[in-house]
Coordinates of C-alpha atoms and ligand atoms in Angstrom, one line a residue:
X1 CA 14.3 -28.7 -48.2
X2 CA 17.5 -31.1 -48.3
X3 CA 20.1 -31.0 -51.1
X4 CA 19.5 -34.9 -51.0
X5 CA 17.5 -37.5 -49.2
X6 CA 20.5 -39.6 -48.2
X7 CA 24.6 -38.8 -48.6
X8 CA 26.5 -41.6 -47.5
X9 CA 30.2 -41.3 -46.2
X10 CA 32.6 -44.3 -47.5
X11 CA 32.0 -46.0 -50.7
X12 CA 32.7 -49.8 -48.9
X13 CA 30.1 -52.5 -49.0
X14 CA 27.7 -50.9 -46.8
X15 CA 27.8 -47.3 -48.0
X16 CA 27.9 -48.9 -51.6
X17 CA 24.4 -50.9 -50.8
X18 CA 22.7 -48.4 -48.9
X19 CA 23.1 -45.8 -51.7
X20 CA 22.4 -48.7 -54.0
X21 CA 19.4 -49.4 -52.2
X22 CA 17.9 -45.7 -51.7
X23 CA 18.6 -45.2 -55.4
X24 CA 16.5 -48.4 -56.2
X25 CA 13.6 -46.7 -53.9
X26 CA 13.8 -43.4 -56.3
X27 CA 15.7 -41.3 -53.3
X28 CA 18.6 -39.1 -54.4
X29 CA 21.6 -40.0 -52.7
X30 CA 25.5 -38.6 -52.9
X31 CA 28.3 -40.9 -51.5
X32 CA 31.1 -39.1 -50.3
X33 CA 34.4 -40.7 -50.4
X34 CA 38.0 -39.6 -49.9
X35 CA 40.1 -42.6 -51.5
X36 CA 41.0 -41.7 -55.1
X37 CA 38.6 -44.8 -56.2
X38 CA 34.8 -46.0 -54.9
X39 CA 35.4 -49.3 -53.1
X40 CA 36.9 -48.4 -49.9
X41 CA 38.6 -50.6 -47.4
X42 CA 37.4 -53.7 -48.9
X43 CA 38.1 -53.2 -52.5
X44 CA 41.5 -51.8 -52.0
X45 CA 43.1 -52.4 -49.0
X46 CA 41.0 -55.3 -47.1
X47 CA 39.0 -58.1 -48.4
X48 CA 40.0 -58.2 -52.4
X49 CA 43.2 -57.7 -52.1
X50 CA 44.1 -59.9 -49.7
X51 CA 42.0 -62.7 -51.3
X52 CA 43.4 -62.2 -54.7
X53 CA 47.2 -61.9 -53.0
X54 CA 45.8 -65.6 -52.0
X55 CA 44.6 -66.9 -54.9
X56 CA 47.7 -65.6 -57.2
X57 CA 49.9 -67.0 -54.1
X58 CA 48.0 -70.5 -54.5
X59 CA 48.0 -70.5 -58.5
X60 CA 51.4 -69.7 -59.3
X61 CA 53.2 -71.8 -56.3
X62 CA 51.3 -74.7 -57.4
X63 CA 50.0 -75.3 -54.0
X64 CA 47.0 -77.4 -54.4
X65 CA 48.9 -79.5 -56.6
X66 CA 51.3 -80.0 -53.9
X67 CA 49.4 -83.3 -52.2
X68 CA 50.3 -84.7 -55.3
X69 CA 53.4 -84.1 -56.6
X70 CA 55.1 -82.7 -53.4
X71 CA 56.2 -80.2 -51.5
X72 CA 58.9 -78.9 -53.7
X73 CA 56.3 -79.0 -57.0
X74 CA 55.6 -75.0 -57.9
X75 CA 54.0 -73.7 -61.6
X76 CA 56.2 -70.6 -61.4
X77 CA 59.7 -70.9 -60.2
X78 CA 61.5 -67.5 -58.7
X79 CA 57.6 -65.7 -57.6
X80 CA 58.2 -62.1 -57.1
X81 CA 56.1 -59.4 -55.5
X82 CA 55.5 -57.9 -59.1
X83 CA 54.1 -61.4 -60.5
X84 CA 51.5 -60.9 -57.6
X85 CA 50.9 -57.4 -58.3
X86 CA 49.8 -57.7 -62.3
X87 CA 46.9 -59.7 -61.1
X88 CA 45.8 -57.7 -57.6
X89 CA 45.7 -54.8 -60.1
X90 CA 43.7 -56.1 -62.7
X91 CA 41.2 -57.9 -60.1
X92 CA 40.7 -53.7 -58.2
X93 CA 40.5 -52.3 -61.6
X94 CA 37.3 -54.7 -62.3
X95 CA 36.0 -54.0 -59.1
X96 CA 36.0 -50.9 -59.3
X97 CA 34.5 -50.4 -62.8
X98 CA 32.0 -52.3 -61.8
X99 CA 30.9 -50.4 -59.0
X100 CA 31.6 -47.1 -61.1
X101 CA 28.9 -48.4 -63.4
X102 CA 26.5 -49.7 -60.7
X103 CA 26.3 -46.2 -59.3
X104 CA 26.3 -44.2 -62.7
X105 CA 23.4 -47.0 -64.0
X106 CA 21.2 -46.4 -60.7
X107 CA 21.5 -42.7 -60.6
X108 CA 24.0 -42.8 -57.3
X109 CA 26.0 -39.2 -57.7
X110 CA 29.7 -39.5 -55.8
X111 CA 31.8 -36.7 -54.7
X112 CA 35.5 -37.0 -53.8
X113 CA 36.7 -35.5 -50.5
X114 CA 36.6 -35.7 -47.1
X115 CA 33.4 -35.5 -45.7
X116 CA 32.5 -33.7 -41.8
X117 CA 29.6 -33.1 -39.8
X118 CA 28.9 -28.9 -40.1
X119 CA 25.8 -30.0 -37.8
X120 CA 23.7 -32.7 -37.7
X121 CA 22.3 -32.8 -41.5
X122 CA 24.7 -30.8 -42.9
X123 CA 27.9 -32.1 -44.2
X124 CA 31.3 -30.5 -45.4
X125 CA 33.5 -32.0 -48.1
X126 CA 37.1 -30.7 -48.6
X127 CA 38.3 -31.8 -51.7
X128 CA 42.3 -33.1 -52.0
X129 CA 43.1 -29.5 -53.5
X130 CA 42.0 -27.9 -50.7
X131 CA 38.4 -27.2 -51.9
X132 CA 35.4 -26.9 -49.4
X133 CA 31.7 -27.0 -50.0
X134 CA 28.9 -28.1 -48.1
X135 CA 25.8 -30.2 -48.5
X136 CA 22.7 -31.3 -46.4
X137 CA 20.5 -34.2 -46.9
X138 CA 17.4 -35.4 -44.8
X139 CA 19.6 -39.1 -43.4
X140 CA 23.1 -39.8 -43.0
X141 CA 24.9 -42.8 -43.1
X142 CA 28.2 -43.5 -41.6
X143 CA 30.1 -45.6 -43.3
X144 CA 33.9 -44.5 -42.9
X145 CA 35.2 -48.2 -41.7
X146 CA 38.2 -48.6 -39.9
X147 CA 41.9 -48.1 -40.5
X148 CA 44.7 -49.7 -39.0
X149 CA 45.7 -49.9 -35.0
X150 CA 49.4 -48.0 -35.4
X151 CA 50.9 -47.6 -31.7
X152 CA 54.0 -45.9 -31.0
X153 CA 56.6 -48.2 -30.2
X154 CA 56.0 -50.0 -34.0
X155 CA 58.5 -48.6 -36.4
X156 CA 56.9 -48.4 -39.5
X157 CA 58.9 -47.6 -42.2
X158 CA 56.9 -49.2 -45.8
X159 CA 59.7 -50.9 -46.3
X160 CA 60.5 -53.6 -43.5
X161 CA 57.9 -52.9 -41.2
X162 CA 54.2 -52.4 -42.7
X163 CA 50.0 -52.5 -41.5
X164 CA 47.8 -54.6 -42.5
X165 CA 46.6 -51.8 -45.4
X166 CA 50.0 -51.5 -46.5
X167 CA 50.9 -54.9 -46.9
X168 CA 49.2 -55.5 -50.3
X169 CA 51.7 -53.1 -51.5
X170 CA 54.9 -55.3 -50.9
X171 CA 58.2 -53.3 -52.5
X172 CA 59.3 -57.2 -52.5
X173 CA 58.9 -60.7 -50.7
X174 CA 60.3 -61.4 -47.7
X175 CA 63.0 -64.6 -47.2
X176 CA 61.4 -64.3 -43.0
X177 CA 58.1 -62.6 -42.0
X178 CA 57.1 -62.2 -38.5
X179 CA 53.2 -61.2 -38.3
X180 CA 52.1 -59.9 -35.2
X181 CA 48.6 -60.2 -34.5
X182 CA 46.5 -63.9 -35.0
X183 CA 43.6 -62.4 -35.6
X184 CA 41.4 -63.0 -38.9
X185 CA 44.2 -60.9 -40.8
X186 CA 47.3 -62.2 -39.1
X187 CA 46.3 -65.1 -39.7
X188 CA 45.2 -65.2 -43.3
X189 CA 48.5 -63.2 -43.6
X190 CA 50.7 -65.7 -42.3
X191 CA 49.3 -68.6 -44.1
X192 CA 49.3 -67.0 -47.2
X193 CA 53.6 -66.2 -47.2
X194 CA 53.9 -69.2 -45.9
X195 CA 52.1 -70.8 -48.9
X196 CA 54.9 -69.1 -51.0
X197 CA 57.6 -70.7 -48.3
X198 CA 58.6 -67.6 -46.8
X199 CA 60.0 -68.4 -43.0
X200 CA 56.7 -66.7 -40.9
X201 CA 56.2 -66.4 -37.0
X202 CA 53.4 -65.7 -35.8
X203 CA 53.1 -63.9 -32.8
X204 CA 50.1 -63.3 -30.4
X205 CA 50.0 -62.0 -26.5
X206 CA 47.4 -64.4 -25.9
X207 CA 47.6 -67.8 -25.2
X208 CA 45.0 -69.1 -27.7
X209 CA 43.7 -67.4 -31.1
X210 CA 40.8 -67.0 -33.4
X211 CA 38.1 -68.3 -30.1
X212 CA 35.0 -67.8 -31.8
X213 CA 36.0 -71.0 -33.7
X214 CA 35.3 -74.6 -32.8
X215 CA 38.6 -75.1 -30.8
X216 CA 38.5 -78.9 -32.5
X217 CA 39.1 -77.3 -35.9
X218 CA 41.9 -74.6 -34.6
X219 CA 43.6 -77.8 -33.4
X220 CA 43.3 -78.7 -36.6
X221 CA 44.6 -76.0 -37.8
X222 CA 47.3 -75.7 -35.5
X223 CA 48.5 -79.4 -36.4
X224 CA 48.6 -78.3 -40.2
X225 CA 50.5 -74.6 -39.7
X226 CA 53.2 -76.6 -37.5
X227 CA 53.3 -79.3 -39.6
X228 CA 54.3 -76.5 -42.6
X229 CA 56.9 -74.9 -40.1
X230 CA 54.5 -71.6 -39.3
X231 CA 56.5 -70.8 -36.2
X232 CA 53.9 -70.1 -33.8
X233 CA 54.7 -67.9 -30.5
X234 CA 51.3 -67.7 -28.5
X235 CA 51.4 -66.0 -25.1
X236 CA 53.9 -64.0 -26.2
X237 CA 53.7 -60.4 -26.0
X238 CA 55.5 -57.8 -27.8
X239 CA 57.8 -55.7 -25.2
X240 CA 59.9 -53.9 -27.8
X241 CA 60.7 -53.9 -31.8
X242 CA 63.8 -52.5 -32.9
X243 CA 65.2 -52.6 -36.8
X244 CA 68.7 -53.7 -37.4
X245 CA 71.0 -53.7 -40.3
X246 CA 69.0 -53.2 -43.2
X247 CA 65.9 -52.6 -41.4
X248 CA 65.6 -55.7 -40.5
X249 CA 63.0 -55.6 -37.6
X250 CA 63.6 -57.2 -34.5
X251 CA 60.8 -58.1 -32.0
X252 CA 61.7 -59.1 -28.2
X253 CA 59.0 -60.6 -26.3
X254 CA 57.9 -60.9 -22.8
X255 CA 59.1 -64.7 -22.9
X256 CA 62.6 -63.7 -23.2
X257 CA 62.7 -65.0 -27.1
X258 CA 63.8 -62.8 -29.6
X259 CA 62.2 -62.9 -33.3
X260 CA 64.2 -61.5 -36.4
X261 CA 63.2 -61.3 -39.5
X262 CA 63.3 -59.7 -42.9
X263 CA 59.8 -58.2 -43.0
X264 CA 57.5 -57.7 -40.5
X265 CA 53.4 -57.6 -40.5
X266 CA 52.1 -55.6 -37.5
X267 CA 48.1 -56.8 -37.7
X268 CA 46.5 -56.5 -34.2
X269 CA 43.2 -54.6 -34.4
X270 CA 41.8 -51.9 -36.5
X271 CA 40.1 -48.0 -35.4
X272 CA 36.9 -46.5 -36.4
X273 CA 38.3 -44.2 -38.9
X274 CA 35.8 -41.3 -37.0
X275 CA 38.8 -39.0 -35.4
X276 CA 38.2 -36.7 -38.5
X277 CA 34.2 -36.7 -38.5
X278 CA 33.6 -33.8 -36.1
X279 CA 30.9 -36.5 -35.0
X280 CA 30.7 -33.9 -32.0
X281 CA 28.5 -31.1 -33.9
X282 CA 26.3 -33.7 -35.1
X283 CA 25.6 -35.1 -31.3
X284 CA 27.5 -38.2 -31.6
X285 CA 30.5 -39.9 -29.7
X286 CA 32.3 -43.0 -30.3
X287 CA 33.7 -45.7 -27.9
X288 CA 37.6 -45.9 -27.2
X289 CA 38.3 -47.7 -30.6
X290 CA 36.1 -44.9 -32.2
X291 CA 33.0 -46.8 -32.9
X292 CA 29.8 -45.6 -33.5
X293 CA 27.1 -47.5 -30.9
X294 CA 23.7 -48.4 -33.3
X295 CA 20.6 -50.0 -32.4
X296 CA 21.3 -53.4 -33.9
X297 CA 17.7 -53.8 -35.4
X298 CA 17.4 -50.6 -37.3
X299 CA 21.2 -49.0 -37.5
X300 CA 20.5 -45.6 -36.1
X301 CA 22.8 -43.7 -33.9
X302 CA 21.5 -42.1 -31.1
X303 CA 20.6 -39.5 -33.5
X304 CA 17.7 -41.3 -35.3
X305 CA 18.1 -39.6 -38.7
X306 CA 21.9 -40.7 -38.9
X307 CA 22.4 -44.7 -39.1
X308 CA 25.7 -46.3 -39.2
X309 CA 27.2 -49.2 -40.6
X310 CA 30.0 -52.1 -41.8
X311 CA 33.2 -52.6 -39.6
X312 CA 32.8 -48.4 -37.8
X313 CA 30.4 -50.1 -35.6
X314 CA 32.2 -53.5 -34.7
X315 CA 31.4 -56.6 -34.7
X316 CA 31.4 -59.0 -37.0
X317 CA 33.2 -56.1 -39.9
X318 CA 32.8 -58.5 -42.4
X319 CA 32.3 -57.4 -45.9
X320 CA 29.2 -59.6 -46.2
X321 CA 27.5 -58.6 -43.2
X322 CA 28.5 -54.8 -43.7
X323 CA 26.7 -55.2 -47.1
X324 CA 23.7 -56.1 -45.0
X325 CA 23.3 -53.6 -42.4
X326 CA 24.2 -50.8 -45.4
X327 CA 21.0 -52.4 -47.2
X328 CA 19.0 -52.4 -43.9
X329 CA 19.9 -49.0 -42.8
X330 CA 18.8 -47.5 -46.1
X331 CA 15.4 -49.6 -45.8
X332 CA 15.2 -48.4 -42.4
X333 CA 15.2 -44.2 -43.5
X334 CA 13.1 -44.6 -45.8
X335 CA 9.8 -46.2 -44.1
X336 CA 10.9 -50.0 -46.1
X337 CA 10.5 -53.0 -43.4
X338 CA 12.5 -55.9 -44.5
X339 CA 12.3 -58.8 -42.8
X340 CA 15.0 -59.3 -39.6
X341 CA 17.9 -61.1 -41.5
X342 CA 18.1 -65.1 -40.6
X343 CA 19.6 -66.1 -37.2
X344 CA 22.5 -67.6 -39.0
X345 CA 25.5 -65.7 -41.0
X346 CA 28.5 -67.5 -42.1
X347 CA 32.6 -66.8 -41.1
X348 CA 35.2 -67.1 -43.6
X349 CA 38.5 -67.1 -43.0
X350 CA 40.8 -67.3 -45.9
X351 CA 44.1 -68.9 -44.5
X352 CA 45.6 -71.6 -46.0
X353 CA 44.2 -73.9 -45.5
X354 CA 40.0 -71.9 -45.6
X355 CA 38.8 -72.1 -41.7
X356 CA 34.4 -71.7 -42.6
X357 CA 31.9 -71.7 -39.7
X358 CA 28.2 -71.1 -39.2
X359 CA 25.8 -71.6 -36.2
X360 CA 27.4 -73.2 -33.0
X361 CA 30.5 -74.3 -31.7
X362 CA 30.6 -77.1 -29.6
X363 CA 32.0 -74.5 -27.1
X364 CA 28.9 -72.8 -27.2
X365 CA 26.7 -76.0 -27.4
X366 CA 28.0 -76.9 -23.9
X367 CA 27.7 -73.9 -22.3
X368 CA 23.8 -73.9 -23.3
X369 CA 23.7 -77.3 -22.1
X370 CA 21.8 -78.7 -25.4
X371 CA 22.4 -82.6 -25.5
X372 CA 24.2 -83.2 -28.8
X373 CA 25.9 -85.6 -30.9
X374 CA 29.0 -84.7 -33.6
X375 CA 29.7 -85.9 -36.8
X376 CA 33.1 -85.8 -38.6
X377 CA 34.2 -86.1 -42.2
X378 CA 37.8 -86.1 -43.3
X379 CA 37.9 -84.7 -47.1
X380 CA 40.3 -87.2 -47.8
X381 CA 37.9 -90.0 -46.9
X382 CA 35.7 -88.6 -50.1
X383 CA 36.7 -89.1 -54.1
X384 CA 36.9 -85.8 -54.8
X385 CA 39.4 -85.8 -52.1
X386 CA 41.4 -88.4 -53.4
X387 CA 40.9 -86.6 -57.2
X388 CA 42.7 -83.7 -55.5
X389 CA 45.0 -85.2 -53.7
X390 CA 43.4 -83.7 -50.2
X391 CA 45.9 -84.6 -47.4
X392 CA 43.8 -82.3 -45.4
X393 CA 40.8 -80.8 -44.2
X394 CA 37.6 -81.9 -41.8
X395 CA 34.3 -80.7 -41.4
X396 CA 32.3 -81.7 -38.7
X397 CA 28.4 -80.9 -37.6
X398 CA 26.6 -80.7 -34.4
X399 CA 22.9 -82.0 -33.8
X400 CA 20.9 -81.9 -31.2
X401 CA 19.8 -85.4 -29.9
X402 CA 16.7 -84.1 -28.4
X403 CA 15.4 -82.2 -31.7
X404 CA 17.3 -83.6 -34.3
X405 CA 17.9 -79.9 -35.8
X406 CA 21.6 -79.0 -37.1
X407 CA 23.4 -76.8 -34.5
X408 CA 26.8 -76.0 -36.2
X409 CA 28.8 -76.6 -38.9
X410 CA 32.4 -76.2 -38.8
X411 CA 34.9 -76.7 -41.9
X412 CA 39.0 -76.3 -42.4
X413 CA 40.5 -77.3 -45.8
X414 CA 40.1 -76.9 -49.5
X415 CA 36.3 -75.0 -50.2
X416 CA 35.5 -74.0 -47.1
X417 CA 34.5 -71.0 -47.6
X418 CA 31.6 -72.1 -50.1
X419 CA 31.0 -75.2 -48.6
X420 CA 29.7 -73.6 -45.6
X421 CA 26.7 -72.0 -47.3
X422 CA 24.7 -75.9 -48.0
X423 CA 25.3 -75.9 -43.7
X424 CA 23.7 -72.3 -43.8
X425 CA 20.8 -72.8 -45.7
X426 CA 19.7 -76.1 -43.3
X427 CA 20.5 -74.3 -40.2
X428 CA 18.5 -71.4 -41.2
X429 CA 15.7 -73.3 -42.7
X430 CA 15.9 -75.6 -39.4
X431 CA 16.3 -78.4 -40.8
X432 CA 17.3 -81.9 -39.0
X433 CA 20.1 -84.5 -39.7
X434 CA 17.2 -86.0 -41.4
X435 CA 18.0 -83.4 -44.8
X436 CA 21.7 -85.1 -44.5
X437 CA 21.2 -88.9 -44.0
X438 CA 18.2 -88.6 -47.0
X439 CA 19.6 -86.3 -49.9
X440 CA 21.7 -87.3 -52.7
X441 CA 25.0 -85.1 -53.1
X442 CA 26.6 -84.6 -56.4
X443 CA 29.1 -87.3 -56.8
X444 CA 32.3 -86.8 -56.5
X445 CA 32.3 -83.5 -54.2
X446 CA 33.8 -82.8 -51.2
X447 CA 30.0 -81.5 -50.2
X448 CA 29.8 -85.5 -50.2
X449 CA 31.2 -84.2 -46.5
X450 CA 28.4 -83.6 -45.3
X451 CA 26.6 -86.5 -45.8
X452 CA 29.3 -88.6 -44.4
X453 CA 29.3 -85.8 -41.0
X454 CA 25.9 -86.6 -41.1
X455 CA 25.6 -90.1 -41.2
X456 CA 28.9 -90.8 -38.7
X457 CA 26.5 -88.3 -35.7
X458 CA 23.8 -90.4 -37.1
X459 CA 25.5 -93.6 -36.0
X460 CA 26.2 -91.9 -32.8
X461 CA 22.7 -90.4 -32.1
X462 CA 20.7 -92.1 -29.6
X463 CA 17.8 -94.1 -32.0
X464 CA 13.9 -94.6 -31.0
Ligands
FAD501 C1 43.1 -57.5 -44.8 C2 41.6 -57.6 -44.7 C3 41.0 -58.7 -45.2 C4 39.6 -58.9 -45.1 N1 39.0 -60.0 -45.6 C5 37.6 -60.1 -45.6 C6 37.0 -61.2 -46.1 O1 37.6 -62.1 -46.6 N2 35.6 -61.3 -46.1 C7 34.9 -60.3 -45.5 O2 33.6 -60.4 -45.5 N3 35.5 -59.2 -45.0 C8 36.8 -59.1 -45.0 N4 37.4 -58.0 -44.4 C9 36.6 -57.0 -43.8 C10 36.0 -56.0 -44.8 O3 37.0 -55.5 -45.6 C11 35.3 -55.0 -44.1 O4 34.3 -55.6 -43.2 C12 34.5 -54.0 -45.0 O5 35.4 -53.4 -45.9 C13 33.8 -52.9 -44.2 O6 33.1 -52.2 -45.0 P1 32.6 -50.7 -44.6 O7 31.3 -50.5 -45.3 O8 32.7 -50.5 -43.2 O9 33.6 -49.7 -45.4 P2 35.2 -49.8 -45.7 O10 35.4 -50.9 -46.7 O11 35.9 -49.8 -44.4 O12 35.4 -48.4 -46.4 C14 35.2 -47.2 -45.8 C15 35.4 -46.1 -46.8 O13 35.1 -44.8 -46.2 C16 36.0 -43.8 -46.6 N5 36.1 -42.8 -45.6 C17 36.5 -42.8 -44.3 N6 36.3 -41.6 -43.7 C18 35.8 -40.8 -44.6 C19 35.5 -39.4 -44.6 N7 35.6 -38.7 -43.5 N8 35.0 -38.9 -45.8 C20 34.9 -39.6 -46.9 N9 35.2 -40.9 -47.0 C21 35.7 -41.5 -45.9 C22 37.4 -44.6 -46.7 O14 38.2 -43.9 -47.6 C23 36.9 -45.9 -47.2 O15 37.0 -45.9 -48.6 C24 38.8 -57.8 -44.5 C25 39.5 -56.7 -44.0 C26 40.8 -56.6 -44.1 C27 41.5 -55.3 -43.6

């Protein structure tokens, strides 16, 4: 009856599983995706990009080195935008082969174009030339992500002045960034220029930033961006940006302080990316930021043959967790029950230094009134730390003192971001300081972190 059982629209990580995943159930499915390459937002604009900008940032300036042999210590002298570029292009070109193949190997057909809603199961796709056909298919998933929040009064230019999409094609680095925006990008932004000693401000309208995280470890945080001259400029909104002399943007803010700079980063929020949709003739509507609204369990609009999923409908648009609902939604339209995912997802941030997070923050743990106890481990009071000439970095846990089970974990330094999955695993299993204080940990780690967190709440915990 149906050209296919499922067309998906986006090729990001949760249009990539879901057709992955329909495929694997013997359903024929078409993704639909207007980039010239599959991978969307994440693969070329978002997540790989910016993490391999990082990596290349943190390889050539010789940063984690730097505990050791000083500030000044750097494996490539004179970096330039194209010496990060060689290796951002060779990391999307994998990606994207590799997802090429995944679809070809499991069946998955593509077509490029734009994709709209003629009504709800039928959807046209206008090619770039200007060519328009139709298909129809039994489900649809949304999966069209976001694009970035451009307001008026920002000058964007592409060559002073860029988003947050745009930034990962740099004509050249900037002697002074100013990011506006601390959000997860802003931030990882920042860090990351700053890693390559580029002059960056960081400017936010509200007076704190990133408040989903323990506030202990943003202090940390804080401490270790001041300490590295990351001029911060909190509770300072924007009132006007102007460009001077060679585009050189200038931002005033409400404070009265002026930032100039050579380059500027304008990173405060993203858009659905649903304007274009026609979402009408299908029966949908999105909020002001053009989400889509989903029932969290089973990703279905309000129109239960067409699901929705990844950062179109909000919160958390992460890549991990978009890969997720993609996989559930598919499961979902096709009569599959998975089990609900575990309680507990992890947060990466990938600043310099890594921000990692799972379960509670103390924050949180207060306002639910749970008694507790805290551990805290320094990385540079482990061997591995010392190996690596740490200077930085902390992790610290929460337990409850009444049931003994692990609350939180919450990590900033070197690792982070993989650390945080031996936390995950015991917070979702619901397990007790008891798995900390009585394992062995591969000597020397910084995971040795966690048994030292452990044993300092331990200490702390009220005993029998
Ligand atoms: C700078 C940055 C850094 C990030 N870092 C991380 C990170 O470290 N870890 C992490 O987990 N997440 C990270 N994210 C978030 C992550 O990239 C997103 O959560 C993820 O890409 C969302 O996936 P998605 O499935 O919604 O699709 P997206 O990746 O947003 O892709 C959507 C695709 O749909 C296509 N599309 C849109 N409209 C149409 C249409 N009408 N027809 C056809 N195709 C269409 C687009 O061209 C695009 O290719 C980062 C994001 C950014 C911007």
């Amino acid at each position: 009856m149906y050209d296919f059982d499922m067309i998906v629209i986006g090729s990001g990580p949760s249009g990539r599983r879901a057709a992955v995943q329909s495929a694997k159930i013997g359903k024929s499915v078409l993704v639909v995706e207007k980039g010239r390459r599959v991978g969307g937002v994440s693969v070329h604009t978002g997540t790989i990009p910016s993490k391999t900008l990082r990596e290349t940032v943190l390889n050539l300036s010789g940063w984690r080195e730097r505990g050791f042999y000083g500030r000044g210590y750097r494996v490539k002298q004179d970096i330039a935008a194209a010496d990060l570029m060689i290796r951002l292009h060779k990391t999307l070109d994998h990606e994207v082969e590799v997802l090429e193949h995944q679809f070809s190997r499991n069946g998955v057909k593509t077509a490029r174009g734009e994709a709209r809603f003629l009504d709800p199961h039928t959807i046209e796709i206008t090619s770039e030339a200007g060519e328009v056909h139709s298909v129809t298919a039994a489900h649809v998933l949304i999966a069209c992500g976001t694009r970035p929040f451009r307001p008026e009064y920002v000058p964007f230019n592409g060559m002073t002045v860029f988003d947050s999409d745009e930034i990962v094609d740099l004509p050249r680095l900037p002697r002074s960034l100013a990011v506006i925006g601390a959000g997860v990008i802003g931030v990882e932004y920042a860090t990351i220029f700053s890693a390559l000693d580029v002059a960056v401000t960081l400017i936010e309208p509200r007076a704190t930033f990133l408040d989903f995280i323990d506030k202990e470890l943003i202090e940390e945080f804080v401490h270790e961006l001041r300490d590295r001259n990351v001029g911060l400029r909190l509770g300072s909104a924007v009132t006007s940006i102007e460009l001077g002399p060679d585009e050189r943007p200038v931002c005033k803010l409400a404070d009265g302080r002026t930032v100039q700079s050579d380059m500027l980063l304008f990173a405060a929020g993203r858009v659905g990316a649903t304007d274009r949709l026609n979402l009408g003739a299908a029966g949908l509507s999105v909020d002001h930021r053009g989400r889509v609204t989903v029932e969290p369990k089973t990703l279905q609009t309000a129109v239960p043959h067409i699901y929705a999923a990844g950062d179109v409908i909000g919160f958390p648009s992460l890549a991990s967790t978009s890969m997720e609902q993609g996989r559930l939604a598919a499961c979902h339209a096709f009569g599959l029950e998975p089990p609900p995912p575990p309680e507990f997802f992890p947060y990466g941030i990938y600043a310099v230094p890594e921000i990692s997070t799972v379960g509670m923050s103390e924050e949180e743990v207060r306002r639910r009134e749970i008694p507790y106890e805290c551990g805290i481990a320094r990385f540079r009071e482990t061997s591995r730390g010392h190996i690596m000439g740490l200077n930085n970095g902390m992790m610290k846990m929460l337990f409850s003192t009444k049931s003994r089970r692990l609350l939180g974990v919450h990590i900033v330094g070197e690792g982070a971001t993989e650390l945080i999955h031996i936390g995950q695993a015991v917070l979702n299993l619901k397990g007790t300081i008891d798995y900390f204080i009585e394992n062995t940990f591969n000597y020397p780690t910084l995971a040795e972190a966690y048994k030292i967190a452990g044993l300092d709440a331990w200490n702390r915990m009220p005993k029998e």
